[in-house]
């Protein structure tokens, strides 16, 4: 259970892990996520499931090192274990025939887009993928996305891969053309999802976004992942993670994502501790609880 | 052992509980009441009148033989005392600490009619703590004896009780927990200073030592559905004790600002994820100098007292009725006041103000007055016009209760739910609309108490056992179960 099978580096700071998890692999569908904890005293973080094989029982996690836990996670080697994996969580993407679907992936958003694009293609949609990254070195999964789409369009901020500019610049002419898409899916940084939703709103093209909110338990218990959808508050973990992009309050989401910036910085400054020490510090914590100060 | 100064049966005043002083305890997470010594426990136990027909037992949702264990303590036979309690209660160390005895067993104590009732809760805690020190949990797991396979979903008070009862009856029980640690609300919700996590762990270990198999990180409804448990995984019965879950918010402006927490989130960060120890642990909680807590129940007190221990200089509890209507236990309110928490009674929050950078800056409150009683029998608070005032604060904790979590019920279409999304279950047995599936605790009752969940678990275990005997005549049973 939870054993790392193989790892590779897709781009600087972006890692690809295959993990043995037969129970979750048997059940997960495109769009779902899991909660992960690495060691005693570690935090629980949500991670999108990028791919899975129900027969062989593995999950694929594509991880960008943004905080303490992701930094420790990508140090794991094949044969090592992840302490806790719980899932699959969230609602799967609604996969149906719509006609033409444009999947917009920004940076690490390529990972969750991959299984969704594949599933949309499998039910007969014409799937166009727009893949954006900062530069050619940061661009991931092009080959795999090419295989599961009718058209793959690349763009990068500095023009080192595909067209220069952002995904919205590639998307815009498509929306205005005769073959305008029947649905748009956008996954990536909040600002990107907000910009795409803004563009499609004017043309009333149904748009789905997948939100990456801060979570503690991931099972609906804490409400830390709440977002405003239209005039109601919803929980990303049990009501999402996908919502109608035209109803999401992206400004609020962006603000909530930064609620712990200072503490995240503080945690990043903590030196890497080997697991033996981790166990010792957990024991010390228990000890501290037992003995009056 | 110190000599025992016996109290006379029926003596007026109960033996006081030794406590940590407020000035000291606001700086640590250790328990506030430190527990009776054997001598104090024997002295308190000797106040019992040993009624022929003890009324106290009628007030206990799990029917503990109170007279039996109290007299055992009086006689200094602590092993007999804990054995007596364990006949009916799988979690004595928990119940001795968090049960509202004053409205249950102690309320019916005959001695309480004229004087102070016997301190039953404190004595139960004493017996459980004595057991933990003297008789460590067995590490050997007995083989199930001729019973059937049962899945228990959720390892809170209801699930632990069902698991313990059915294991003792010889069934093979698997206990599924969605989080990484068993214990449910006992682990994530109730703070360390009221219920030490090491004690909860010990109670869980004792249940596992009965032969119960614990599976953590098991999100039933998603990873395995309820029907799969019955049809593919080979379980003969399923008990659902998944708790209440989704925290309610007031839906007032500013509730999604940074620094606004549900009590569930605040307490989970601190208790389950050790945020008090950040950055040695990885989960933070935002430091706050001034904290406002909305609500008047035990959870509001827990959140306020936690904020005090995390270093807040000012903690205000904002409650829209008067102190008499507060649902929290008197003892909890008193402890909070001793620790410097301030009650802002008859105030209702209208809006949370921000600092311009997405963080909480203040709470705008309105004065209330009490009108006619509402459906809950309590007088309805009505706003007083032009009575708003603004309270500066940098964190808000919303502790107004929880609604049903759809995670499992949403994935179980045949399960009948009520209007609020709670599972409909027969009250004496926990039977649901699906044959072989039972439910109890907060997912049936809405938010309630640990002991009510345990009582529901108790009755469900008896019903599960009974139904299995009907379906599978001749299954092995043991005589350890008392109805």
XYZ file of C-alpha atoms in Angstrom:
776
model
C 0.000 0.000 0.000
C 1.102 3.541 -0.866
C 4.488 2.389 -2.177
C 6.261 4.620 -4.677
C 6.763 2.581 -7.860
C 8.699 5.006 -10.021
C 9.538 8.678 -10.169
C 10.797 11.042 -12.823
C 11.319 14.754 -13.289
C 9.118 16.366 -15.939
C 10.492 19.893 -15.603
C 12.456 21.878 -13.037
C 10.375 21.570 -9.846
C 7.725 19.317 -11.427
C 7.862 15.621 -10.584
C 5.981 12.559 -11.763
C 5.266 9.794 -9.229
C 3.557 6.467 -9.660
C 2.152 5.121 -6.400
C 0.692 1.704 -5.625
C -2.830 2.257 -4.290
C -5.179 -0.438 -5.601
C -8.268 0.655 -3.650
C -8.171 4.242 -4.868
C -7.042 3.293 -8.392
C -10.042 0.997 -8.761
C -12.460 3.795 -7.997
C -11.057 7.105 -9.147
C -12.425 8.976 -12.128
C -11.079 11.997 -14.013
C -11.420 15.180 -11.966
C -11.053 13.582 -8.523
C -8.345 14.200 -5.940
C -6.885 12.591 -2.836
C -5.543 13.728 0.530
C -1.977 12.893 1.420
C 0.098 13.009 4.595
C 3.769 12.091 4.626
C 4.802 11.637 8.237
C 3.616 12.079 11.836
C 3.148 15.807 12.405
C 2.858 16.379 8.659
C 0.022 18.350 7.077
C -2.734 16.888 4.921
C -2.620 18.237 1.375
C -4.965 17.692 -1.562
C -3.461 16.415 -4.829
C -5.221 15.836 -8.129
C -5.013 12.323 -9.497
C -3.409 12.686 -12.942
C -3.901 9.111 -14.081
C -4.610 5.663 -12.701
C -4.735 2.024 -13.682
C -7.485 0.013 -11.991
C -5.965 -3.288 -13.101
C -2.372 -2.694 -12.062
C -3.519 -0.638 -9.097
C -1.345 2.464 -9.435
C -2.026 6.183 -9.302
C -0.043 8.881 -11.024
C 0.601 12.097 -9.117
C 2.220 15.080 -10.815
C 3.617 17.366 -8.165
C 5.020 20.866 -8.300
C 7.223 21.720 -5.337
C 5.455 24.715 -3.831
C 5.563 24.046 -0.093
C 7.101 21.956 2.589
C 5.082 18.800 1.977
C 5.478 18.744 -1.804
C 9.199 19.360 -1.372
C 9.489 16.331 0.939
C 7.185 14.226 -1.241
C 9.359 14.469 -4.343
C 12.372 13.262 -2.352
C 10.744 9.842 -1.926
C 12.393 7.038 -3.860
C 10.870 3.915 -5.406
C 10.136 1.397 -2.674
C 9.457 4.092 -0.066
C 5.941 4.658 1.219
C 3.557 7.561 1.636
C 2.154 7.370 5.177
C -1.467 8.306 4.394
C -3.472 8.455 1.170
C -7.244 8.926 1.309
C -9.578 9.106 -1.653
C -10.851 9.349 -4.256
C -12.460 12.643 -3.167
C -14.594 15.244 -4.886
C -17.029 14.732 -7.738
C -15.662 13.302 -10.978
C -15.822 15.480 -14.098
C -19.125 15.129 -15.904
C -18.051 13.380 -19.102
C -20.625 13.697 -21.891
C -20.780 14.315 -25.608
C -20.932 18.064 -26.205
C -19.401 18.419 -29.670
C -16.258 20.502 -29.496
C -14.608 20.899 -26.103
C -11.621 23.150 -25.482
C -9.434 22.132 -22.538
C -7.247 24.976 -21.320
C -4.296 23.905 -19.168
C -1.983 26.350 -17.422
C 1.309 25.039 -16.030
C 0.725 22.181 -13.592
C -2.958 22.243 -14.658
C -1.872 19.971 -17.509
C -1.893 17.089 -15.006
C -5.616 17.139 -14.110
C -6.540 18.046 -17.716
C -4.893 14.899 -19.079
C -7.383 12.243 -17.856
C -10.317 14.596 -18.517
C -9.272 15.238 -22.136
C -8.784 11.527 -22.639
C -12.251 10.727 -21.294
C -13.913 13.490 -23.315
C -12.267 12.135 -26.460
C -13.380 8.609 -25.637
C -17.060 9.622 -25.764
C -16.671 11.202 -29.193
C -15.983 14.880 -28.512
C -13.671 16.898 -30.697
C -11.068 17.816 -28.106
C -8.802 20.826 -28.470
C -6.128 21.342 -25.840
C -4.446 24.672 -25.222
C -1.337 24.145 -23.133
C 0.390 27.160 -21.645
C 3.566 27.432 -19.593
C 6.091 30.056 -18.529
C 8.654 28.704 -20.993
C 9.618 25.595 -22.947
C 11.442 24.058 -19.959
C 8.303 24.297 -17.782
C 5.991 22.748 -20.350
C 4.833 19.253 -19.393
C 2.847 16.373 -20.884
C 2.788 17.723 -24.475
C 3.231 14.254 -25.974
C 0.497 12.676 -23.899
C -1.912 15.531 -24.487
C -1.229 15.322 -28.200
C -2.265 11.670 -28.165
C -5.637 12.350 -26.585
C -6.649 15.481 -28.464
C -7.623 16.411 -32.006
C -5.538 19.553 -31.796
C -2.886 20.671 -29.357
C -1.920 24.343 -29.250
C 1.082 25.464 -27.258
C 1.923 28.860 -25.904
C 4.493 30.265 -23.500
C 5.059 33.602 -21.825
C 8.450 34.052 -23.493
C 7.616 32.373 -26.804
C 10.193 29.602 -26.310
C 7.477 26.999 -26.977
C 4.530 27.501 -29.296
C 2.973 30.929 -29.629
C 4.230 33.770 -27.468
C 1.677 34.904 -24.918
C -0.937 33.455 -22.618
C -3.609 30.833 -23.117
C -6.322 33.484 -23.363
C -4.653 34.903 -26.503
C -4.871 31.455 -28.104
C -8.413 30.851 -26.914
C -9.915 34.144 -28.037
C -9.891 33.682 -31.831
C -11.363 30.215 -31.301
C -14.341 31.623 -29.451
C -15.042 34.074 -32.243
C -14.656 31.582 -35.109
C -17.499 29.688 -36.806
C -16.549 26.481 -35.042
C -16.979 27.936 -31.631
C -16.598 25.400 -28.810
C -19.615 23.890 -27.059
C -17.777 23.723 -23.755
C -14.573 25.045 -22.196
C -12.653 23.474 -19.306
C -9.909 25.498 -17.658
C -7.479 24.262 -15.003
C -4.467 26.191 -13.801
C -3.570 29.282 -11.792
C -6.536 31.221 -10.388
C -5.822 34.292 -12.527
C -5.837 32.157 -15.682
C -9.132 30.425 -14.806
C -10.655 33.807 -13.991
C -9.526 35.304 -17.315
C -10.853 32.348 -19.325
C -14.200 32.433 -17.494
C -14.471 36.167 -18.114
C -13.932 35.620 -21.849
C -16.474 32.849 -22.234
C -19.099 34.534 -20.063
C -19.792 37.204 -22.659
C -20.456 34.482 -25.238
C -22.369 32.234 -22.824
C -20.117 29.242 -23.516
C -20.436 26.748 -20.633
C -17.156 26.797 -18.706
C -15.931 24.435 -16.003
C -12.992 25.229 -13.723
C -11.319 23.009 -11.119
C -10.473 24.825 -7.906
C -7.458 24.206 -5.756
C -8.463 25.541 -2.336
C -6.639 25.171 0.962
C -7.961 22.088 2.774
C -7.405 20.469 6.149
C -9.413 17.242 6.119
C -10.762 17.125 2.554
C -13.945 15.323 3.619
C -16.319 18.222 4.326
C -15.619 18.515 7.998
C -13.800 21.816 8.330
C -15.062 24.260 5.720
C -11.579 25.670 5.170
C -11.974 25.184 1.416
C -15.159 27.226 1.101
C -15.732 29.326 -2.009
C -18.474 31.668 -3.130
C -20.386 30.230 -6.083
C -22.935 32.797 -7.189
C -24.554 33.894 -3.952
C -23.936 30.694 -1.983
C -20.950 29.318 -0.101
C -19.883 25.839 -1.223
C -17.106 23.511 -0.069
C -14.567 22.606 -2.764
C -13.904 19.176 -1.224
C -17.455 17.785 -1.186
C -19.317 20.077 -3.617
C -16.445 20.404 -6.120
C -13.660 20.547 -7.056
C -15.255 21.602 -10.369
C -17.658 24.508 -10.608
C -19.266 26.724 -13.217
C -16.510 29.236 -13.947
C -19.061 31.986 -14.532
C -20.212 31.779 -10.912
C -16.899 31.515 -9.033
C -15.667 34.467 -6.956
C -12.044 34.186 -8.089
C -10.937 37.245 -6.170
C -11.997 35.665 -2.890
C -10.411 32.340 -3.845
C -7.115 34.058 -4.610
C -7.246 35.826 -1.262
C -8.001 32.614 0.647
C -5.147 30.792 -1.064
C -2.781 33.306 0.497
C -4.147 33.063 4.033
C -1.067 31.203 5.241
C 1.648 32.696 3.029
C 3.705 33.806 5.996
C 3.445 30.443 7.751
C 4.203 28.597 4.516
C 7.373 30.634 4.214
C 8.229 29.779 7.819
C 7.647 26.088 7.168
C 9.793 26.180 4.046
C 12.639 27.608 6.113
C 12.552 24.562 8.367
C 15.434 22.298 7.443
C 14.659 18.867 6.014
C 14.511 16.393 8.859
C 14.989 12.729 8.279
C 12.105 10.515 9.229
C 13.842 9.128 12.249
C 13.937 12.614 13.735
C 10.331 13.104 12.660
C 9.308 10.126 14.709
C 11.312 11.417 17.636
C 9.690 14.827 17.474
C 6.256 13.199 17.391
C 7.218 11.245 20.487
C 8.420 14.433 22.140
C 5.099 16.054 21.337
C 3.249 13.224 23.034
C 5.637 13.441 25.954
C 5.056 17.184 26.239
C 1.324 16.541 26.370
C 1.642 14.027 29.115
C 3.928 15.883 31.484
C 2.812 19.175 33.031
C 4.960 22.070 31.844
C -1.614 4.829 50.295
C -2.917 7.752 52.344
C -5.459 6.883 55.048
C -9.029 7.201 53.881
C -11.194 9.671 55.709
C -14.615 8.244 54.956
C -17.516 10.541 54.420
C -20.839 9.458 55.829
C -23.386 8.162 53.368
C -25.581 11.107 52.536
C -23.103 13.748 53.676
C -23.847 17.156 52.255
C -20.895 18.367 50.226
C -19.067 16.516 47.502
C -15.302 16.148 47.611
C -13.889 18.994 45.492
C -11.987 18.118 42.324
C -8.329 19.185 42.332
C -7.788 21.722 39.529
C -5.021 23.525 37.699
C -5.198 27.230 38.631
C -6.477 29.500 35.808
C -3.336 31.669 35.791
C -1.247 28.596 35.190
C -3.508 26.610 32.869
C -4.009 29.339 30.258
C -0.383 28.716 29.291
C -0.633 24.984 28.710
C -2.842 22.350 27.093
C -2.856 19.967 30.044
C -6.095 18.913 31.629
C -7.812 21.416 33.914
C -9.240 19.009 36.540
C -6.357 16.800 37.632
C -8.460 13.937 39.002
C -9.234 12.410 42.392
C -6.551 10.582 44.341
C -7.603 7.091 45.541
C -8.353 8.556 48.983
C -10.487 11.374 47.606
C -12.311 8.946 45.330
C -13.082 6.575 48.203
C -14.279 9.464 50.292
C -16.604 10.748 47.577
C -17.857 7.216 46.823
C -18.770 6.690 50.457
C -21.392 9.460 50.167
C -23.537 7.144 48.018
C -26.834 6.163 49.663
C -26.876 2.793 47.857
C -30.530 3.155 46.969
C -32.526 -0.060 46.600
C -33.820 1.189 43.274
C -31.037 3.459 42.001
C -32.487 6.281 39.917
C -29.066 7.355 38.655
C -28.898 4.392 36.231
C -32.077 5.575 34.534
C -30.299 8.772 33.593
C -27.438 6.911 31.888
C -27.885 6.403 28.132
C -25.791 3.220 28.270
C -27.164 1.964 31.601
C -23.942 1.682 33.600
C -24.374 -0.064 36.985
C -23.494 3.117 38.852
C -24.277 1.888 42.348
C -22.122 -1.186 41.705
C -19.022 0.692 40.610
C -19.367 3.469 43.180
C -19.551 1.002 46.066
C -16.571 -0.893 44.616
C -14.566 2.345 44.718
C -15.754 2.960 48.272
C -14.391 -0.463 49.220
C -11.083 0.265 47.511
C -11.703 -2.480 44.946
C -10.837 -0.369 41.900
C -10.458 -3.374 39.596
C -14.032 -4.386 40.323
C -15.154 -0.799 39.778
C -13.680 -0.514 36.277
C -14.827 -4.008 35.361
C -18.363 -3.044 36.385
C -18.275 0.113 34.242
C -16.821 -1.709 31.242
C -19.740 -4.140 31.221
C -21.792 -1.320 29.716
C -19.426 1.437 28.676
C -16.577 0.999 26.212
C -15.164 4.505 26.781
C -15.144 5.256 30.536
C -12.116 7.578 30.453
C -13.931 9.660 27.832
C -17.370 9.664 29.486
C -15.966 10.451 32.917
C -14.602 13.641 31.387
C -17.086 14.874 28.797
C -20.528 13.474 29.679
C -23.004 16.094 30.888
C -23.596 14.130 34.123
C -25.433 17.062 35.684
C -28.340 16.499 33.276
C -28.135 12.696 33.304
C -27.157 10.337 36.153
C -26.291 13.062 38.677
C -29.533 14.912 38.026
C -31.487 11.873 39.223
C -29.215 11.084 42.219
C -31.439 11.039 45.312
C -28.758 12.784 47.349
C -28.971 15.689 44.895
C -32.554 16.395 45.842
C -31.429 18.003 49.111
C -27.673 18.323 48.822
C -25.066 17.817 46.132
C -25.364 14.621 44.075
C -22.585 12.017 44.176
C -19.829 13.060 41.721
C -20.469 10.059 39.468
C -18.538 11.447 36.500
C -15.441 12.165 38.557
C -15.577 8.667 40.039
C -15.934 7.094 36.604
C -12.928 9.070 35.437
C -10.979 7.934 38.506
C -11.720 4.256 37.824
C -10.744 4.583 34.162
C -7.520 6.437 34.978
C -6.629 3.868 37.621
C -7.119 1.143 35.000
C -4.882 2.946 32.506
C -2.080 3.146 35.039
C -2.481 -0.325 36.544
C -3.777 -2.519 33.737
C -2.272 -1.640 30.369
C -4.362 -2.561 27.345
C -3.732 -6.149 26.240
C -1.823 -6.305 22.992
C -3.040 -9.788 22.085
C -5.955 -9.830 19.698
C -8.371 -12.629 20.381
C -9.628 -14.624 17.435
C -13.283 -13.931 16.656
C -15.403 -16.787 17.913
C -17.969 -18.050 15.480
C -19.586 -14.678 14.791
C -20.215 -12.874 11.509
C -18.348 -10.072 9.727
C -19.469 -6.516 10.485
C -18.275 -3.223 8.988
C -18.428 -0.170 11.224
C -18.043 3.136 9.381
C -16.668 6.005 11.462
C -14.545 5.574 14.584
C -16.127 8.210 16.800
C -18.050 7.442 20.002
C -20.912 5.620 18.215
C -18.664 3.495 15.997
C -16.237 2.624 18.789
C -19.127 1.485 20.986
C -20.657 -0.710 18.276
C -17.250 -2.174 17.410
C -16.453 -2.945 21.030
C -19.851 -4.486 21.788
C -19.917 -6.693 18.686
C -16.306 -7.811 19.111
C -17.087 -8.875 22.680
C -19.959 -10.919 21.284
C -17.541 -12.827 19.096
C -18.122 -11.044 15.793
C -15.346 -10.100 13.431
C -15.437 -6.301 13.212
C -13.666 -3.988 10.761
C -13.702 -0.327 11.765
C -13.321 2.134 8.868
C -12.123 5.701 9.475
C -11.816 8.394 6.776
C -9.117 10.388 8.585
C -5.604 9.186 9.366
C -6.411 8.728 13.057
C -9.251 6.939 14.808
C -11.456 8.591 17.427
C -13.595 10.971 15.395
C -14.670 14.060 17.318
C -12.849 12.782 20.423
C -9.608 13.202 18.469
C -10.216 16.230 16.245
C -12.880 18.181 18.110
C -12.594 18.051 21.882
C -9.470 19.891 23.047
C -6.524 18.324 24.814
C -7.238 20.221 28.053
C -10.653 18.565 28.338
C -9.816 15.185 26.870
C -6.138 14.291 26.385
C -5.516 12.630 23.038
C -3.277 9.996 24.633
C -6.327 8.869 26.625
C -8.500 8.677 23.505
C -5.741 6.670 21.814
C -5.663 4.302 24.762
C -9.432 3.746 24.580
C -9.138 3.078 20.834
C -6.285 0.634 21.509
C -8.429 -1.230 24.050
C -11.213 -1.597 21.495
C -8.714 -2.872 18.911
C -7.373 -5.285 21.522
C -10.809 -6.920 21.539
C -10.022 -8.086 18.007
C -11.396 -5.111 16.066
C -9.498 -4.410 12.843
C -8.998 -0.673 12.243
C -8.619 0.681 8.695
C -7.726 4.398 8.539
C -7.845 6.591 5.399
C -10.913 4.642 4.307
C -13.449 6.999 2.781
C -16.556 4.836 2.653
C -18.944 6.015 -0.044
C -15.998 6.845 -2.301
C -13.283 4.216 -1.894
C -15.790 1.458 -1.102
C -19.541 2.017 -1.272
C -21.970 0.732 1.352
C -23.478 -1.755 -1.097
C -19.997 -3.038 -1.963
C -19.332 -3.667 1.725
C -22.366 -5.938 1.784
C -22.156 -7.490 -1.674
C -18.462 -7.661 -2.561
C -16.516 -7.345 0.660
C -18.526 -10.029 2.416
C -19.833 -8.107 5.431
C -23.084 -9.348 6.971
C -23.975 -5.966 8.421
C -22.872 -2.332 8.248
C -23.130 0.311 10.960
C -22.886 3.953 9.868
C -21.577 6.267 12.562
C -20.067 8.968 10.371
C -20.916 11.954 12.595
C -22.504 15.261 11.706
C -19.840 16.869 9.610
C -20.451 19.988 7.564
C -20.042 23.108 9.695
C -22.748 25.743 9.412
C -21.980 29.390 8.796
C -24.233 32.390 9.420
C -24.142 33.583 5.796
C -23.300 37.125 6.826
C -21.025 39.403 4.757
C -17.308 38.843 5.341
C -17.555 35.247 6.492
C -15.072 34.041 3.874
C -12.345 36.528 4.835
C -9.007 35.179 5.988
C -9.059 34.644 9.732
C -12.635 33.330 9.838
C -12.803 29.690 10.884
C -15.498 27.179 11.576
C -14.941 25.766 15.064
C -14.397 22.408 13.353
C -11.523 23.783 11.314
C -9.955 25.681 14.198
C -10.140 22.708 16.553
C -9.042 20.198 13.891
C -5.963 22.245 13.090
C -5.024 22.443 16.758
C -6.066 18.993 18.032
C -5.655 16.578 15.138
C -2.917 18.391 13.241
C -0.964 19.798 16.259
C -1.013 23.389 14.984
C -0.164 24.527 18.543
C 3.297 23.104 17.829
C 3.856 24.856 14.462
C 6.466 25.046 12.880
C 7.593 21.744 14.455
C 4.362 20.355 13.051
C 3.445 21.397 9.508
C -0.144 22.647 9.910
C -0.447 26.307 10.958
C -3.237 28.251 12.593
C -3.278 32.031 12.190
C -1.990 33.795 15.299
C -4.603 36.167 16.677
C -4.500 38.815 19.384
C -8.251 39.307 19.555
C -10.707 36.535 18.825
C -14.493 36.558 18.511
C -16.383 33.263 18.831
C -19.980 33.010 17.606
C -22.180 30.552 19.520
C -23.030 29.436 23.050
C -22.490 25.690 23.126
C -19.668 23.500 24.423
C -17.871 23.787 21.091
C -17.854 27.584 21.382
C -16.304 27.264 24.866
C -13.736 24.789 23.540
C -12.767 27.126 20.702
C -12.560 30.180 22.989
C -10.437 28.370 25.577
C -8.181 27.034 22.821
C -7.681 30.581 21.515
C -6.659 31.682 25.022
C -4.018 28.952 25.158
C -2.716 29.921 21.732
C -1.907 33.346 23.147
C -4.920 35.540 22.347
C -5.100 38.550 24.672
C -8.842 39.051 24.288
C -11.423 36.396 23.533
C -15.088 37.309 23.217
C -17.972 34.877 22.962
C -20.811 36.510 21.065
C -24.153 34.881 21.827
C -27.575 36.148 20.824
C -29.488 34.997 23.911
C -28.839 35.301 27.649
C -26.573 33.111 29.761
C -29.534 31.008 30.967
C -30.193 29.878 27.393
C -26.600 28.921 26.631
C -26.469 25.243 25.631
C -22.953 24.809 27.062
C -22.426 23.000 30.361
C -22.204 25.374 33.325
C -18.812 23.942 34.214
C -17.464 24.791 30.756
C -18.815 28.343 30.913
C -17.271 28.831 34.366
C -13.923 27.465 33.227
C -13.961 29.806 30.246
C -14.772 32.827 32.442
C -12.013 31.883 34.907
C -9.624 31.864 31.971
C -10.520 35.406 31.000
C -12.984 34.723 28.186
C -15.616 37.480 27.998
C -19.256 36.808 27.298
C -20.994 39.287 25.012
C -24.542 38.168 25.713
C -27.602 39.288 23.768
C -25.526 40.287 20.771
C -25.830 38.979 17.258
C -23.136 39.360 14.574
C -24.339 41.257 11.497
C -21.223 41.615 9.405
C -17.501 40.869 9.502
C -15.385 43.840 8.448
C -12.112 43.520 6.533
C -8.804 45.352 6.706
C -8.673 46.064 2.972
C -6.246 43.177 2.404
C -8.706 40.311 2.723
C -8.315 39.745 6.472
C -10.772 40.059 9.352
C -10.617 43.409 11.134
C -13.853 43.638 13.113
C -17.287 42.235 13.812
C -20.346 44.435 13.653
C -22.821 43.273 16.306
C -26.368 44.176 17.132
C -28.009 44.200 20.568
C -30.867 41.719 21.026
C -33.725 41.391 23.484
C -35.661 38.246 24.316
C -39.224 37.924 23.093
C -41.721 35.062 23.175
C -40.466 31.436 23.294
C -39.730 29.899 19.888
C -40.002 26.281 18.714
C -36.993 25.285 20.836
C -38.822 26.522 23.939
C -36.210 29.238 24.465
C -37.157 32.901 24.226
C -36.611 34.202 20.726
C -33.968 36.937 20.410
C -35.202 40.051 18.600
C -32.964 42.849 17.305
C -32.971 46.196 19.122
C -33.051 48.971 16.497
C -30.009 51.281 16.244
C -27.940 49.277 18.713
C -25.009 48.247 16.507
C -21.482 48.287 17.836
C -18.205 47.247 16.286
C -15.771 44.886 17.977
C -12.164 44.969 16.763
C -10.923 41.425 16.167
C -8.404 39.611 14.002
C -9.953 36.157 14.088
C -13.508 34.854 14.126
C -14.557 31.310 15.020
C -18.050 30.265 14.000
C -19.407 27.649 16.430
C -23.096 27.440 15.585
C -23.367 23.744 14.832
C -23.074 21.296 11.950
C -25.314 19.805 9.310
C -25.205 16.344 7.741
C -22.190 15.470 5.619
C -23.298 14.242 2.159
C -20.041 12.390 1.437
C -21.393 8.940 2.311
C -25.157 9.491 2.154
C -24.897 11.099 -1.305
C -23.193 7.955 -2.577
C -25.808 5.646 -1.019
C -29.013 6.318 -2.973
C -31.198 3.679 -1.280
C -30.584 5.207 2.142
C -33.594 7.154 3.396
C -32.702 10.619 4.711
C -34.816 13.231 6.443
C -35.331 16.806 5.302
C -32.051 17.878 6.887
C -30.034 15.125 5.235
C -29.700 12.995 8.379
C -30.121 9.236 8.073
C -33.555 7.968 9.085
C -33.039 5.155 11.615
C -35.391 3.296 13.951
C -34.764 4.688 17.417
C -34.485 1.465 19.417
C -32.319 -0.395 16.904
C -30.667 1.969 14.425
C -32.132 -0.004 11.490
C -32.185 2.079 8.280
C -34.131 1.736 5.032
C -31.470 -0.701 3.732
C -31.639 -4.227 5.182
C -28.447 -5.013 7.071
C -27.478 -1.332 7.368
C -27.749 0.452 10.729
C -26.907 4.008 11.782
C -26.499 6.010 14.963
C -24.927 9.068 16.548
C -24.839 12.559 15.076
C -25.596 11.427 11.496
C -29.020 10.357 12.789
C -29.602 12.817 15.655
C -27.991 15.933 14.192
C -25.330 17.365 16.481
C -25.728 15.778 19.922
C -23.401 14.446 22.608
C -20.762 11.755 22.942
C -22.893 9.738 25.333
C -26.035 9.882 23.187
C -23.978 8.594 20.263
C -22.696 5.815 22.506
C -26.220 4.972 23.628
C -27.304 4.736 19.980
C -24.284 2.547 19.272
C -25.158 0.321 22.185
C -28.715 -0.266 20.969
C -27.592 -0.736 17.363
C -25.042 -3.366 18.399
C -27.765 -5.279 20.252
C -30.067 -5.056 17.219
C -27.311 -6.112 14.799
C -26.527 -9.103 16.995
C -30.204 -10.011 17.305
C -30.825 -9.729 13.555
C -27.751 -11.836 12.798
C -28.955 -14.564 15.141
C -32.252 -14.601 13.272
C -30.512 -14.779 9.892
C -27.801 -17.224 10.900
C -29.237 -19.499 13.604
C -26.607 -21.088 15.801
C -23.847 -18.457 15.525
C -21.519 -18.448 18.459
C -22.112 -15.961 21.224
C -20.404 -15.178 24.463
C -22.048 -14.170 27.685
C -20.244 -10.885 28.116
C -23.009 -8.689 26.875
C -25.526 -7.133 29.216
C -28.701 -5.574 28.013
